[in-house]
Every structure is written in structure tokens, then in C-alpha cells.
Amino acid sequence: GSCHAQDGNAWQINQGFRVVSAEECWHKSLVPLMEEVRAKMGDKPVYLSFDIDGIDPGFCPGTGTPEIGGLTPIQALEIVRGCRGLNLVGCDLVEVSPPYDFQGTTALTGANLLFEMLCALPGVTANK
């Protein structure tokens, strides 16, 4: 989303985080990114927290801090499904705001992403 300072991610980068900007995600699948995440994390415990305002408000307007230029719902699914195989110890989804979600599309997307998170937890088997 918006960057409020020229070096807005400097602290995170200095701490060793891999920062992925929204612009790096535009017009592409995030499957390769999630392969990188799985390789980097290995079998370490991972907690997944998904902020719904990471999805473009054209798809999910029901949040208190909408940011244009965000992910598509398909990319959000790629991220969550890409967590399969990680040692997920828990997960959550935040920032859905019913007063701003007039048609219920944000809640629907959030509920589906939470279902996908549960399906990505270790020990959950997938039907193919």
C-alpha cells in the first residue's frame, strides 16, 4: 500500500525480513513467491496472519484501511494455499469491518480464506 516515508521498510529489512511490495505482486502468480517462503521457512513454526486490507478494495471494500493496488482474491488464495507444507502453528484473518462491507463481499472472501487456512494446517489431508 501507501508508503509514508522514502525508507518505509528500512527497519524490517535491517532486521532481516524479506519485504515484498505490492508492486512486485502485480500482474503475476504468487506461486513462485510461496515456494520461496516454504524454502526459507523449512520446518520452523509459522503463524499466518492475513490482513484483509492487503486485498484491493475493489474486491474487499469492507475494511477500515483500504489501500488501492492490493492483491486480487486469486493471489490471496495462492498465498494461503501456498502455506500448505509449512509448519503452521496457527492462523488468523484481521480487519474485516462489517459497517463498510455493504454487500458482504469482504466477509465472504474472509470466510473463504479462513477455510483455506484451516485446510493448510499440518495433518489436514486434501482430496484430489
MMTF fields as JSON, N, C-alpha, C and O atoms, coordinates in Angstrom:
{
  "mmtfVersion": "1.0.0",
  "mmtfProducer": "UNKNOWN",
  "numBonds": 511,
  "numAtoms": 512,
  "numGroups": 128,
  "numChains": 1,
  "numModels": 1,
  "chainsPerModel": [1],
  "groupsPerChain": [128],
  "chainIdList": ["A"],
  "bondAtomList": [4, 2, 8, 6, 12, 10, 16, 14, 20, 18, 24, 22, 28, 26, 32, 30, 36, 34, 40, 38, 44, 42, 48, 46, 52, 50, 56, 54, 60, 58, 64, 62, 68, 66, 72, 70, 76, 74, 80, 78, 84, 82, 88, 86, 92, 90, 96, 94, 100, 98, 104, 102, 108, 106, 112, 110, 116, 114, 120, 118, 124, 122, 128, 126, 132, 130, 136, 134, 140, 138, 144, 142, 148, 146, 152, 150, 156, 154, 160, 158, 164, 162, 168, 166, 172, 170, 176, 174, 180, 178, 184, 182, 188, 186, 192, 190, 196, 194, 200, 198, 204, 202, 208, 206, 212, 210, 216, 214, 220, 218, 224, 222, 228, 226, 232, 230, 236, 234, 240, 238, 244, 242, 248, 246, 252, 250, 256, 254, 260, 258, 264, 262, 268, 266, 272, 270, 276, 274, 280, 278, 284, 282, 288, 286, 292, 290, 296, 294, 300, 298, 304, 302, 308, 306, 312, 310, 316, 314, 320, 318, 324, 322, 328, 326, 332, 330, 336, 334, 340, 338, 344, 342, 348, 346, 352, 350, 356, 354, 360, 358, 364, 362, 368, 366, 372, 370, 376, 374, 380, 378, 384, 382, 388, 386, 392, 390, 396, 394, 400, 398, 404, 402, 408, 406, 412, 410, 416, 414, 420, 418, 424, 422, 428, 426, 432, 430, 436, 434, 440, 438, 444, 442, 448, 446, 452, 450, 456, 454, 460, 458, 464, 462, 468, 466, 472, 470, 476, 474, 480, 478, 484, 482, 488, 486, 492, 490, 496, 494, 500, 498, 504, 502, 508, 506],
  "bondOrderList": [1, 1, 1, 1, 1, 1, 1, 1, 1, 1, 1, 1, 1, 1, 1, 1, 1, 1, 1, 1, 1, 1, 1, 1, 1, 1, 1, 1, 1, 1, 1, 1, 1, 1, 1, 1, 1, 1, 1, 1, 1, 1, 1, 1, 1, 1, 1, 1, 1, 1, 1, 1, 1, 1, 1, 1, 1, 1, 1, 1, 1, 1, 1, 1, 1, 1, 1, 1, 1, 1, 1, 1, 1, 1, 1, 1, 1, 1, 1, 1, 1, 1, 1, 1, 1, 1, 1, 1, 1, 1, 1, 1, 1, 1, 1, 1, 1, 1, 1, 1, 1, 1, 1, 1, 1, 1, 1, 1, 1, 1, 1, 1, 1, 1, 1, 1, 1, 1, 1, 1, 1, 1, 1, 1, 1, 1, 1],
  "groupList": [{"groupName": "GLY", "atomNameList": ["N", "CA", "C", "O"], "elementList": ["N", "C", "C", "O"], "formalChargeList": [0, 0, 0, 0], "bondAtomList": [1, 0, 2, 1, 3, 2], "bondOrderList": [1, 1, 2], "singleLetterCode": "G", "chemCompType": "PEPTIDE LINKING"}, {"groupName": "SER", "atomNameList": ["N", "CA", "C", "O"], "elementList": ["N", "C", "C", "O"], "formalChargeList": [0, 0, 0, 0], "bondAtomList": [1, 0, 2, 1, 3, 2], "bondOrderList": [1, 1, 2], "singleLetterCode": "S", "chemCompType": "L-PEPTIDE LINKING"}, {"groupName": "CYS", "atomNameList": ["N", "CA", "C", "O"], "elementList": ["N", "C", "C", "O"], "formalChargeList": [0, 0, 0, 0], "bondAtomList": [1, 0, 2, 1, 3, 2], "bondOrderList": [1, 1, 2], "singleLetterCode": "C", "chemCompType": "L-PEPTIDE LINKING"}, {"groupName": "HIS", "atomNameList": ["N", "CA", "C", "O"], "elementList": ["N", "C", "C", "O"], "formalChargeList": [0, 0, 0, 0], "bondAtomList": [1, 0, 2, 1, 3, 2], "bondOrderList": [1, 1, 2], "singleLetterCode": "H", "chemCompType": "L-PEPTIDE LINKING"}, {"groupName": "ALA", "atomNameList": ["N", "CA", "C", "O"], "elementList": ["N", "C", "C", "O"], "formalChargeList": [0, 0, 0, 0], "bondAtomList": [1, 0, 2, 1, 3, 2], "bondOrderList": [1, 1, 2], "singleLetterCode": "A", "chemCompType": "L-PEPTIDE LINKING"}, {"groupName": "GLN", "atomNameList": ["N", "CA", "C", "O"], "elementList": ["N", "C", "C", "O"], "formalChargeList": [0, 0, 0, 0], "bondAtomList": [1, 0, 2, 1, 3, 2], "bondOrderList": [1, 1, 2], "singleLetterCode": "Q", "chemCompType": "L-PEPTIDE LINKING"}, {"groupName": "ASP", "atomNameList": ["N", "CA", "C", "O"], "elementList": ["N", "C", "C", "O"], "formalChargeList": [0, 0, 0, 0], "bondAtomList": [1, 0, 2, 1, 3, 2], "bondOrderList": [1, 1, 2], "singleLetterCode": "D", "chemCompType": "L-PEPTIDE LINKING"}, {"groupName": "ASN", "atomNameList": ["N", "CA", "C", "O"], "elementList": ["N", "C", "C", "O"], "formalChargeList": [0, 0, 0, 0], "bondAtomList": [1, 0, 2, 1, 3, 2], "bondOrderList": [1, 1, 2], "singleLetterCode": "N", "chemCompType": "L-PEPTIDE LINKING"}, {"groupName": "TRP", "atomNameList": ["N", "CA", "C", "O"], "elementList": ["N", "C", "C", "O"], "formalChargeList": [0, 0, 0, 0], "bondAtomList": [1, 0, 2, 1, 3, 2], "bondOrderList": [1, 1, 2], "singleLetterCode": "W", "chemCompType": "L-PEPTIDE LINKING"}, {"groupName": "ILE", "atomNameList": ["N", "CA", "C", "O"], "elementList": ["N", "C", "C", "O"], "formalChargeList": [0, 0, 0, 0], "bondAtomList": [1, 0, 2, 1, 3, 2], "bondOrderList": [1, 1, 2], "singleLetterCode": "I", "chemCompType": "L-PEPTIDE LINKING"}, {"groupName": "PHE", "atomNameList": ["N", "CA", "C", "O"], "elementList": ["N", "C", "C", "O"], "formalChargeList": [0, 0, 0, 0], "bondAtomList": [1, 0, 2, 1, 3, 2], "bondOrderList": [1, 1, 2], "singleLetterCode": "F", "chemCompType": "L-PEPTIDE LINKING"}, {"groupName": "ARG", "atomNameList": ["N", "CA", "C", "O"], "elementList": ["N", "C", "C", "O"], "formalChargeList": [0, 0, 0, 0], "bondAtomList": [1, 0, 2, 1, 3, 2], "bondOrderList": [1, 1, 2], "singleLetterCode": "R", "chemCompType": "L-PEPTIDE LINKING"}, {"groupName": "VAL", "atomNameList": ["N", "CA", "C", "O"], "elementList": ["N", "C", "C", "O"], "formalChargeList": [0, 0, 0, 0], "bondAtomList": [1, 0, 2, 1, 3, 2], "bondOrderList": [1, 1, 2], "singleLetterCode": "V", "chemCompType": "L-PEPTIDE LINKING"}, {"groupName": "GLU", "atomNameList": ["N", "CA", "C", "O"], "elementList": ["N", "C", "C", "O"], "formalChargeList": [0, 0, 0, 0], "bondAtomList": [1, 0, 2, 1, 3, 2], "bondOrderList": [1, 1, 2], "singleLetterCode": "E", "chemCompType": "L-PEPTIDE LINKING"}, {"groupName": "LYS", "atomNameList": ["N", "CA", "C", "O"], "elementList": ["N", "C", "C", "O"], "formalChargeList": [0, 0, 0, 0], "bondAtomList": [1, 0, 2, 1, 3, 2], "bondOrderList": [1, 1, 2], "singleLetterCode": "K", "chemCompType": "L-PEPTIDE LINKING"}, {"groupName": "LEU", "atomNameList": ["N", "CA", "C", "O"], "elementList": ["N", "C", "C", "O"], "formalChargeList": [0, 0, 0, 0], "bondAtomList": [1, 0, 2, 1, 3, 2], "bondOrderList": [1, 1, 2], "singleLetterCode": "L", "chemCompType": "L-PEPTIDE LINKING"}, {"groupName": "PRO", "atomNameList": ["N", "CA", "C", "O"], "elementList": ["N", "C", "C", "O"], "formalChargeList": [0, 0, 0, 0], "bondAtomList": [1, 0, 2, 1, 3, 2], "bondOrderList": [1, 1, 2], "singleLetterCode": "P", "chemCompType": "L-PEPTIDE LINKING"}, {"groupName": "MET", "atomNameList": ["N", "CA", "C", "O"], "elementList": ["N", "C", "C", "O"], "formalChargeList": [0, 0, 0, 0], "bondAtomList": [1, 0, 2, 1, 3, 2], "bondOrderList": [1, 1, 2], "singleLetterCode": "M", "chemCompType": "L-PEPTIDE LINKING"}, {"groupName": "TYR", "atomNameList": ["N", "CA", "C", "O"], "elementList": ["N", "C", "C", "O"], "formalChargeList": [0, 0, 0, 0], "bondAtomList": [1, 0, 2, 1, 3, 2], "bondOrderList": [1, 1, 2], "singleLetterCode": "Y", "chemCompType": "L-PEPTIDE LINKING"}, {"groupName": "THR", "atomNameList": ["N", "CA", "C", "O"], "elementList": ["N", "C", "C", "O"], "formalChargeList": [0, 0, 0, 0], "bondAtomList": [1, 0, 2, 1, 3, 2], "bondOrderList": [1, 1, 2], "singleLetterCode": "T", "chemCompType": "L-PEPTIDE LINKING"}],
  "groupTypeList": [0, 1, 2, 3, 4, 5, 6, 0, 7, 4, 8, 5, 9, 7, 5, 0, 10, 11, 12, 12, 1, 4, 13, 13, 2, 8, 3, 14, 1, 15, 12, 16, 15, 17, 13, 13, 12, 11, 4, 14, 17, 0, 6, 14, 16, 12, 18, 15, 1, 10, 6, 9, 6, 0, 9, 6, 16, 0, 10, 2, 16, 0, 19, 0, 19, 16, 13, 9, 0, 0, 15, 19, 16, 9, 5, 4, 15, 13, 9, 12, 11, 0, 2, 11, 0, 15, 7, 15, 12, 0, 2, 6, 15, 12, 13, 12, 1, 16, 16, 18, 6, 10, 5, 0, 19, 19, 4, 15, 19, 0, 4, 7, 15, 15, 10, 13, 17, 15, 2, 4, 15, 16, 0, 12, 19, 4, 7, 14],
  "groupIdList": [1, 2, 3, 4, 5, 6, 7, 8, 9, 10, 11, 12, 13, 14, 15, 16, 17, 18, 19, 20, 21, 22, 23, 24, 25, 26, 27, 28, 29, 30, 31, 32, 33, 34, 35, 36, 37, 38, 39, 40, 41, 42, 43, 44, 45, 46, 47, 48, 49, 50, 51, 52, 53, 54, 55, 56, 57, 58, 59, 60, 61, 62, 63, 64, 65, 66, 67, 68, 69, 70, 71, 72, 73, 74, 75, 76, 77, 78, 79, 80, 81, 82, 83, 84, 85, 86, 87, 88, 89, 90, 91, 92, 93, 94, 95, 96, 97, 98, 99, 100, 101, 102, 103, 104, 105, 106, 107, 108, 109, 110, 111, 112, 113, 114, 115, 116, 117, 118, 119, 120, 121, 122, 123, 124, 125, 126, 127, 128],
  "secStructList": [7, 7, 7, 1, 1, 6, 6, 6, 6, 2, 2, 2, 2, 2, 6, 6, 7, 7, 7, 7, 7, 2, 2, 2, 2, 6, 6, 1, 7, 1, 2, 2, 2, 2, 2, 2, 2, 2, 2, 2, 2, 6, 6, 1, 3, 3, 3, 3, 3, 3, 3, 4, 4, 4, 5, 7, 6, 6, 6, 7, 7, 7, 5, 1, 1, 7, 7, 6, 6, 7, 5, 7, 2, 2, 2, 2, 2, 2, 2, 2, 2, 6, 6, 6, 6, 1, 3, 3, 3, 3, 3, 3, 3, 3, 7, 5, 7, 4, 4, 4, 7, 6, 6, 1, 2, 2, 2, 2, 2, 2, 2, 2, 2, 2, 2, 2, 2, 2, 2, 2, 1, 6, 6, 7, 7, 7, 7, 7],
  "xCoordList": [0.811, 0.0, 0.851, 2.007, 0.272, 0.969, 2.196, 2.193, 3.235, 4.447, 4.532, 4.481, 4.66, 4.615, 5.995, 6.112, 7.04, 8.4, 9.219, 8.908, 10.251, 11.06, 11.691, 11.794, 12.106, 12.703, 11.736, 12.129, 10.481, 9.417, 9.619, 9.022, 10.437, 10.677, 12.091, 12.511, 12.832, 14.242, 14.398, 15.278, 13.552, 13.682, 13.517, 14.321, 12.452, 12.196, 13.371, 13.804, 13.877, 14.994, 16.227, 16.933, 16.492, 17.636, 17.511, 18.52, 16.293, 16.073, 16.15, 16.03, 16.35, 16.482, 15.213, 15.184, 14.162, 12.912, 13.051, 13.78, 12.362, 12.226, 10.947, 9.864, 11.039, 9.881, 9.466, 10.284, 8.19, 7.634, 6.61, 5.593, 6.87, 5.943, 4.772, 4.856, 3.694, 2.523, 2.876, 2.387, 3.722, 4.093, 4.793, 4.667, 5.527, 6.189, 5.189, 5.531, 3.973, 2.953, 2.024, 1.304, 2.035, 1.093, 1.301, 2.433, 0.194, 0.16, 0.885, 1.37, 0.973, 1.655, 1.104, 0.464, 1.375, 1.039, 2.001, 3.163, 1.505, 2.341, 2.801, 3.372, 2.55, 3.014, 4.538, 5.017, 5.328, 6.78, 7.215, 8.16, 6.541, 6.861, 6.631, 7.447, 5.541, 5.244, 6.205, 6.472, 6.725, 7.78, 9.014, 9.659, 9.336, 10.458, 10.206, 11.111, 8.987, 8.647, 8.812, 9.412, 8.288, 8.395, 9.858, 10.25, 10.677, 12.105, 12.807, 13.648, 12.47, 13.12, 12.721, 13.549, 11.455, 10.968, 11.308, 11.447, 11.439, 11.742, 10.695, 9.497, 11.158, 10.215, 10.028, 9.486, 10.474, 10.285, 8.8, 8.04, 8.369, 6.965, 6.61, 7.389, 5.425, 4.944, 3.544, 2.689, 3.325, 1.981, 1.577, 2.289, 0.445, -0.039, -1.112, -2.145, -0.867, -1.865, -2.121, -1.204, -3.347, -3.7, -4.561, -5.607, -4.114, -4.854, -5.685, -5.13, -6.999, -7.893, -7.665, -7.999, -7.095, -6.867, -5.661, -5.33, -5.003, -3.984, -4.603, -3.919, -5.899, -6.63, -7.19, -7.692, -7.105, -7.571, -9.027, -9.851, -9.351, -10.716, -11.773, -12.968, -11.357, -12.329, -12.947, -14.066, -12.209, -12.694, -13.192, -14.179, -12.51, -12.825, -12.894, -11.935, -14.027, -14.133, -14.371, -14.192, -14.765, -15.172, -14.025, -13.907, -13.177, -12.071, -11.905, -12.287, -11.347, -11.171, -10.007, -9.935, -9.098, -7.918, -7.718, -6.753, -8.628, -8.491, -7.244, -6.929, -6.55, -5.352, -5.491, -5.542, -5.552, -5.654, -4.353, -3.295, -4.454, -3.276, -2.92, -1.8, -3.853, -3.59, -3.72, -3.84, -3.693, -3.786, -5.17, -6.136, -5.253, -6.542, -6.943, -6.09, -8.212, -8.603, -7.868, -7.561, -7.588, -6.853, -5.456, -4.993, -4.782, -3.459, -3.528, -2.634, -4.58, -4.747, -4.871, -4.281, -5.638, -5.746, -4.403, -4.066, -3.626, -2.302, -1.401, -0.639, -1.486, -0.678, -1.106, -0.272, -2.393, -2.871, -2.643, -2.143, -2.992, -2.769, -1.283, -0.874, -0.486, 0.964, 1.569, 2.737, 0.794, 1.273, 1.176, 1.706, 0.503, 0.437, 1.863, 2.634, 2.197, 3.546, 4.409, 5.45, 3.981, 4.664, 4.238, 3.18, 5.048, 4.699, 3.821, 4.238, 2.601, 1.672, 1.228, 0.714, 1.433, 1.006, -0.268, -0.85, -0.702, -1.924, -2.091, -1.184, -3.271, -3.547, -4.728, -5.529, -4.813, -5.952, -6.135, -5.286, -7.252, -7.565, -8.135, -9.041, -7.598, -7.993, -8.469, -8.256, -9.125, -9.502, -10.796, -11.073, -11.591, -12.908, -13.782, -13.902, -14.386, -15.213, -16.635, -16.893, -17.562, -18.931, -19.599, -20.335, -19.388, -20.06, -19.661, -20.416, -18.492, -18.042, -18.285, -17.994, -18.814, -18.974, -20.435, -21.113, -20.903, -22.33, -22.908, -24.055, -22.153, -22.653, -22.212, -22.653, -21.351, -20.895, -19.765, -19.403, -19.203, -18.153, -16.861, -16.149, -16.555, -15.336, -15.467, -14.536, -16.608, -16.842, -16.802, -16.242, -17.389, -17.364, -15.939, -15.549, -15.162, -13.765, -12.995, -12.23, -13.192, -12.517, -12.855, -11.972, -14.131, -14.551, -13.919, -13.48, -13.875, -13.256, -11.755, -11.203, -11.09, -9.654, -9.394, -8.426, -10.248, -10.096, -10.288, -9.554, -11.262, -11.454, -10.196, -9.738, -9.639, -8.411, -7.25, -6.428, -7.18, -6.128, -6.256, -5.264, -7.487, -7.7, -7.283, -6.727, -7.55, -7.173, -5.662, -5.159, -4.933, -3.476, -2.743, -1.528, -3.45, -2.801, -2.213, -2.77, -1.092, -0.487, -1.464, -2.248, -1.414, -2.278, -3.61, -4.331, -3.956, -5.198, -4.919, -4.025, -5.668, -5.446, -6.378, -7.516, -5.88, -6.659, -7.152, -6.416, -8.392, -8.924, -8.514, -8.689, -7.984, -7.565, -8.379, -8.169],
  "yCoordList": [-1.191, 0.0, 1.25, 1.236, 2.31, 3.587, 3.495, 2.808, 4.193, 4.266, 5.682, 6.648, 5.807, 7.117, 7.751, 8.882, 7.017, 7.547, 6.888, 5.775, 7.558, 7.024, 5.684, 4.788, 5.546, 4.293, 3.554, 3.059, 3.493, 2.946, 1.514, 1.107, 0.744, -0.645, -0.864, -2.009, 0.204, 0.08, -0.746, -1.605, -0.495, -1.232, -2.725, -3.525, -3.107, -4.525, -5.166, -6.265, -4.476, -5.011, -5.156, -6.161, -4.165, -4.232, -5.371, -5.853, -5.806, -6.929, -8.271, -9.318, -8.254, -9.496, -9.994, -11.1, -9.188, -9.588, -9.51, -8.666, -10.378, -10.284, -9.51, -10.034, -8.278, -7.415, -7.521, -7.348, -7.807, -7.91, -6.79, -6.776, -5.868, -4.756, -5.207, -6.2, -4.464, -4.775, -4.732, -5.546, -3.786, -3.65, -4.9, -5.237, -5.584, -6.824, -7.948, -8.94, -7.794, -8.83, -8.574, -9.475, -7.352, -7.02, -7.884, -8.158, -8.311, -8.986, -10.324, -10.744, -11.001, -12.288, -13.221, -12.801, -14.491, -15.502, -15.38, -15.012, -15.694, -15.669, -17.064, -17.236, -18.06, -19.422, -19.455, -20.073, -18.813, -18.833, -18.165, -18.622, -17.105, -16.445, -17.396, -17.454, -18.136, -19.047, -20.234, -20.796, -20.619, -21.641, -21.12, -21.852, -19.844, -19.207, -19.176, -19.456, -18.84, -18.791, -20.169, -20.296, -21.205, -22.565, -22.979, -23.583, -22.654, -22.998, -22.249, -22.819, -20.991, -20.159, -20.597, -20.588, -20.98, -21.309, -22.746, -23.03, -23.64, -25.029, -25.598, -25.49, -26.214, -26.811, -25.962, -26.439, -24.701, -23.803, -23.522, -23.533, -23.274, -22.932, -21.609, -20.656, -21.575, -20.392, -20.058, -20.934, -18.771, -18.276, -17.372, -16.421, -17.659, -16.887, -15.907, -16.313, -14.621, -13.595, -12.867, -12.274, -12.908, -12.297, -11.068, -11.154, -9.936, -8.684, -8.475, -8.333, -8.457, -8.363, -7.094, -7.053, -6.038, -4.828, -4.944, -4.001, -6.117, -6.4, -6.689, -6.644, -6.987, -7.214, -5.877, -5.096, -5.619, -4.351, -4.086, -4.999, -2.854, -2.551, -2.69, -2.698, -2.796, -3.095, -4.467, -4.723, -5.357, -6.706, -6.818, -7.503, -6.144, -6.231, -4.826, -4.37, -4.137, -2.763, -2.678, -1.61, -3.767, -3.737, -3.8, -4.756, -2.793, -2.692, -1.229, -0.33, -1.004, 0.362, 1.093, 2.32, 0.355, 0.975, 0.457, -0.258, 0.814, 0.331, 0.918, 2.095, 0.098, 0.517, 0.061, -1.138, 1.012, 0.615, -0.04, 0.172, -0.837, -1.508, -2.779, -3.275, -3.31, -4.514, -5.786, -5.761, -6.891, -8.209, -8.456, -7.78, -9.424, -9.925, -11.081, -11.627, -11.46, -12.629, -13.898, -14.757, -14.019, -15.191, -15.22, -16.276, -14.07, -14.019, -14.339, -14.99, -13.886, -14.212, -15.723, -16.293, -16.365, -17.827, -18.486, -19.472, -17.952, -18.524, -18.435, -19.36, -17.334, -17.186, -18.206, -18.929, -18.263, -19.162, -20.613, -21.396, -20.988, -22.371, -22.69, -23.836, -21.673, -21.853, -22.129, -22.506, -21.948, -22.253, -23.744, -24.197, -24.505, -25.955, -26.493, -26.172, -27.296, -27.84, -27.095, -27.6, -25.891, -25.182, -25.767, -26.389, -25.571, -25.998, -24.93, -24.257, -24.782, -23.777, -24.162, -25.258, -23.256, -23.497, -22.736, -22.935, -21.865, -21.094, -20.081, -19.847, -19.482, -18.51, -17.634, -18.002, -16.473, -15.592, -14.695, -14.633, -14.014, -13.047, -11.822, -11.935, -10.641, -9.432, -8.333, -8.381, -7.33, -6.07, -6.093, -5.123, -7.151, -7.097, -6.18, -6.377, -5.185, -4.219, -4.239, -3.627, -4.935, -5.036, -3.711, -3.673, -2.611, -1.364, -0.856, -0.112, -1.25, -0.824, -1.883, -1.656, -3.033, -4.177, -4.313, -5.278, -3.329, -3.219, -4.441, -4.809, -5.061, -6.219, -7.557, -8.613, -7.514, -8.748, -9.45, -10.573, -8.798, -9.457, -9.632, -10.62, -8.691, -8.806, -9.948, -10.735, -10.043, -11.137, -12.482, -13.443, -12.562, -13.811, -14.202, -15.358, -13.238, -13.516, -13.93, -14.894, -13.208, -13.541, -14.937, -15.681, -15.293, -16.626, -17.714, -18.743, -17.486, -18.477, -18.588, -19.688, -17.458, -17.512, -18.236, -18.989, -18.013, -18.737, -20.237, -21.034, -20.628, -22.045, -22.612, -23.697, -21.865, -22.314, -22.425, -23.335, -21.501, -21.574, -22.855, -23.533, -23.182, -24.42, -25.633, -26.591, -25.593, -26.703, -26.811, -27.882, -25.72, -25.719, -26.151, -26.347, -26.306, -26.702, -28.097, -28.942, -28.348, -29.678, -30.758, -30.545, -31.904, -33.021, -33.021, -34.017, -31.949, -31.903, -32.503, -32.041, -33.521, -34.146, -33.56, -33.199, -33.47, -32.884, -34.003, -34.943, -33.895, -34.813, -34.318, -33.141, -35.182, -34.773, -35.464, -35.244],
  "zCoordList": [0.0, 0.0, 0.0, -0.422, 0.471, 0.516, 1.407, 2.428, 1.005, 1.813, 2.362, 1.601, 3.654, 4.287, 4.453, 4.927, 4.061, 4.119, 3.019, 2.593, 2.562, 1.47, 1.848, 1.01, 3.089, 3.548, 4.482, 5.539, 4.074, 4.905, 5.368, 6.365, 4.678, 5.066, 5.577, 5.748, 5.825, 6.226, 7.502, 7.578, 8.505, 9.763, 9.537, 10.015, 8.791, 8.534, 7.794, 8.138, 6.783, 6.007, 6.893, 6.807, 7.742, 8.664, 9.663, 10.179, 9.941, 10.853, 10.137, 10.773, 8.811, 8.056, 7.395, 6.855, 7.434, 6.782, 5.264, 4.743, 4.573, 3.121, 2.895, 3.153, 2.421, 2.211, 0.75, -0.154, 0.53, -0.817, -0.974, -0.28, -1.869, -2.079, -2.944, -3.666, -2.853, -3.675, -5.156, -5.94, -5.537, -6.955, -7.478, -8.655, -6.61, -7.019, -7.296, -7.94, -6.817, -6.976, -8.157, -8.588, -8.68, -9.737, -10.971, -11.369, -11.572, -12.867, -12.88, -13.931, -11.748, -11.758, -10.69, -9.726, -10.901, -9.913, -8.739, -8.911, -7.545, -6.355, -5.934, -4.857, -6.79, -6.511, -6.344, -5.393, -7.233, -7.021, -5.711, -5.068, -5.321, -4.063, -2.899, -1.98, -2.923, -1.829, -1.816, -0.754, -2.972, -2.997, -2.267, -1.517, -2.496, -1.794, -0.289, 0.497, 0.112, 1.537, 2.161, 3.229, 1.508, 2.065, 2.19, 3.189, 1.169, 1.221, 2.35, 3.045, 2.532, 3.559, 4.968, 5.879, 5.149, 6.487, 6.898, 8.088, 5.938, 6.28, 7.209, 6.951, 8.306, 9.252, 10.504, 11.501, 10.462, 11.606, 11.812, 10.844, 13.038, 13.282, 12.596, 12.612, 12.0, 11.272, 11.766, 11.895, 12.041, 12.343, 11.188, 10.867, 10.561, 9.424, 9.88, 10.414, 9.671, 9.939, 8.625, 8.057, 8.144, 6.869, 7.133, 7.777, 6.633, 6.786, 5.522, 4.433, 5.658, 4.506, 3.7, 2.516, 4.326, 3.55, 2.62, 1.901, 2.64, 1.627, 0.27, -0.753, 0.26, -0.993, -1.458, -0.651, -2.733, -3.291, -2.885, -2.933, -2.488, -2.042, -3.134, -2.836, -4.373, -5.426, -5.224, -5.667, -4.548, -4.247, -2.81, -2.544, -1.884, -0.461, 0.137, 0.76, -0.048, 0.454, 1.959, 2.545, 2.59, 3.985, 4.958, 5.724, 4.936, 5.876, 6.27, 5.521, 7.421, 7.89, 7.236, 7.299, 6.609, 5.991, 4.567, 4.301, 3.644, 2.269, 1.591, 1.771, 0.821, 0.09, -1.361, -1.635, -2.284, -3.679, -4.128, -3.535, -5.182, -5.722, -4.981, -5.102, -4.217, -3.438, -4.249, -5.474, -3.54, -4.151, -4.737, -4.384, -5.627, -6.093, -5.17, -4.471, -5.156, -4.365, -4.814, -3.988, -6.094, -6.581, -5.966, -5.534, -5.923, -5.313, -3.821, -3.283, -3.16, -1.742, -1.556, -0.638, -2.432, -2.376, -2.626, -1.97, -3.573, -3.849, -2.617, -2.337, -1.889, -0.676, 0.372, 0.915, 0.653, 1.702, 1.301, 2.109, 0.089, -0.344, -0.422, -0.241, -0.691, -0.728, 0.632, 0.724, 1.692, 3.036, 3.357, 4.372, 2.497, 2.7, 2.664, 1.761, 3.634, 3.73, 4.742, 5.161, 5.139, 6.205, 7.549, 7.65, 8.566, 9.914, 10.56, 11.502, 10.044, 10.565, 11.973, 12.197, 12.905, 14.282, 14.618, 15.684, 13.71, 13.907, 12.8, 12.002, 12.766, 11.706, 12.116, 12.975, 11.483, 11.701, 10.484, 9.595, 10.474, 9.434, 10.132, 10.958, 9.795, 10.514, 9.576, 8.364, 10.18, 9.548, 8.729, 8.024, 8.792, 8.15, 9.005, 10.215, 8.373, 9.094, 8.528, 7.492, 9.198, 8.691, 8.335, 7.349, 9.082, 8.698, 7.305, 6.677, 6.829, 5.498, 4.426, 3.252, 4.823, 3.916, 3.487, 3.838, 2.724, 2.401, 1.685, 1.936, 0.82, 0.068, 0.665, 0.212, 1.671, 2.306, 1.566, 1.915, 0.546, -0.248, 0.551, 0.366, 1.429, 2.223, 3.22, 3.39, 3.874, 4.82, 4.11, 4.637, 2.921, 2.156, 1.806, 1.968, 1.325, 0.982, 2.227, 2.194, 3.324, 4.57, 5.065, 5.491, 5.01, 5.458, 4.601, 5.116, 3.306, 2.419, 2.664, 2.637, 2.902, 3.191, 4.516, 4.63, 5.511, 6.778, 6.583, 7.168, 5.772, 5.464, 4.815, 5.173, 3.852, 3.181, 4.171, 4.061, 5.142, 6.16, 6.973, 7.24, 7.365, 8.118, 7.301, 7.84, 6.008, 5.13, 4.948, 4.609, 5.169, 5.003, 6.267, 6.228, 7.389, 8.632, 8.503, 7.801, 9.171, 9.126, 9.577, 10.502, 8.928, 9.292, 8.563, 8.617, 7.89, 7.118, 5.752, 5.043, 5.377, 4.082, 3.044, 3.342, 1.819, 0.727, -0.182, -0.48, -0.616, -1.623, -2.993, -3.308, -3.791, -5.137, -6.181, -7.374]
}
